[in-house]
Amino acid sequence: TVGLTIYNTWSAVYLGSTAEYITFSNCDISDCWWAWTITAGNVSLANCKINTCRVGVYLFKNSNANNSHGNITGCMINHCTIAIWGEEVEYGFNFTGCTIFEGELLLDRCTGVNISGGILDPTVMRFRGGNRNYVRDNYLPGDYLTTITHNYQSVADDTVVIDNYYEDGTHAESSSEGSGQAAEI
């Protein structure tokens, strides 16, 4: 699907467990409660804009063995309350070269979620449970991001935040090992 435009609705795009091998590009979703809900496998989004939604991208597990994995490339997730919410993702999901401004980034019991090579400035990043996830090699403008919380709600996580950099060359890096409950930026 190319050029889909959806404004001001409850649930813009819901990709259920039986949907697979679906590609969307150059889509524009604004002012919705749920922009993208993805429980399908092999989903690709490219160059889409998600603006002022309650939840930008919601990934969650389903009963199908092929749940919520795919790629989001070159998208903008802008001023959403929750920019990315992953819940029990088992087979990974890649966010590559995306611009994420404001909102929460929450990975709850996820494995294999990678957010890399983009411009990253959510309000807060929270990691709870799951196995290895990475947030790496992103430019951090520093306008919104104030807190990175590992072991959110006292559930140990294995997410690594590494090689993310500010304009002055300093880095924001953290992991659940030795970071305690929360790290202030």
PDB file of C-alpha atoms in Angstrom, residues 2 6 23 37 70 82 85 97 127 141 144 160 166 170 178 185:
ATOM      1  CA  VAL A   2       1.431   3.351  -1.015  1.00  0.00           C
ATOM      2  CA  ILE A   6      -5.703   8.494   7.803  1.00  0.00           C
ATOM      3  CA  THR A  23       4.469  -3.416   2.874  1.00  0.00           C
ATOM      4  CA  THR A  37      -1.087  -1.945  15.752  1.00  0.00           C
ATOM      5  CA  GLY A  70       9.439  -6.821  10.616  1.00  0.00           C
ATOM      6  CA  ILE A  82       3.622   6.583  23.468  1.00  0.00           C
ATOM      7  CA  TRP A  85       5.135   0.236  22.728  1.00  0.00           C
ATOM      8  CA  GLY A  97      16.767   5.414  10.353  1.00  0.00           C
ATOM      9  CA  PHE A 127      12.649  -1.331  29.533  1.00  0.00           C
ATOM     10  CA  PRO A 141      19.124  16.071  19.928  1.00  0.00           C
ATOM     11  CA  TYR A 144      13.013  15.703  25.261  1.00  0.00           C
ATOM     12  CA  VAL A 160      21.447  -2.299  25.809  1.00  0.00           C
ATOM     13  CA  TYR A 166      24.789  14.090  21.172  1.00  0.00           C
ATOM     14  CA  THR A 170      29.163  12.794  24.179  1.00  0.00           C
ATOM     15  CA  GLY A 178      24.994  -1.763  37.099  1.00  0.00           C
ATOM     16  CA  ILE A 185      20.145  11.971  31.413  1.00  0.00           C
TER      17      ILE A 185
END
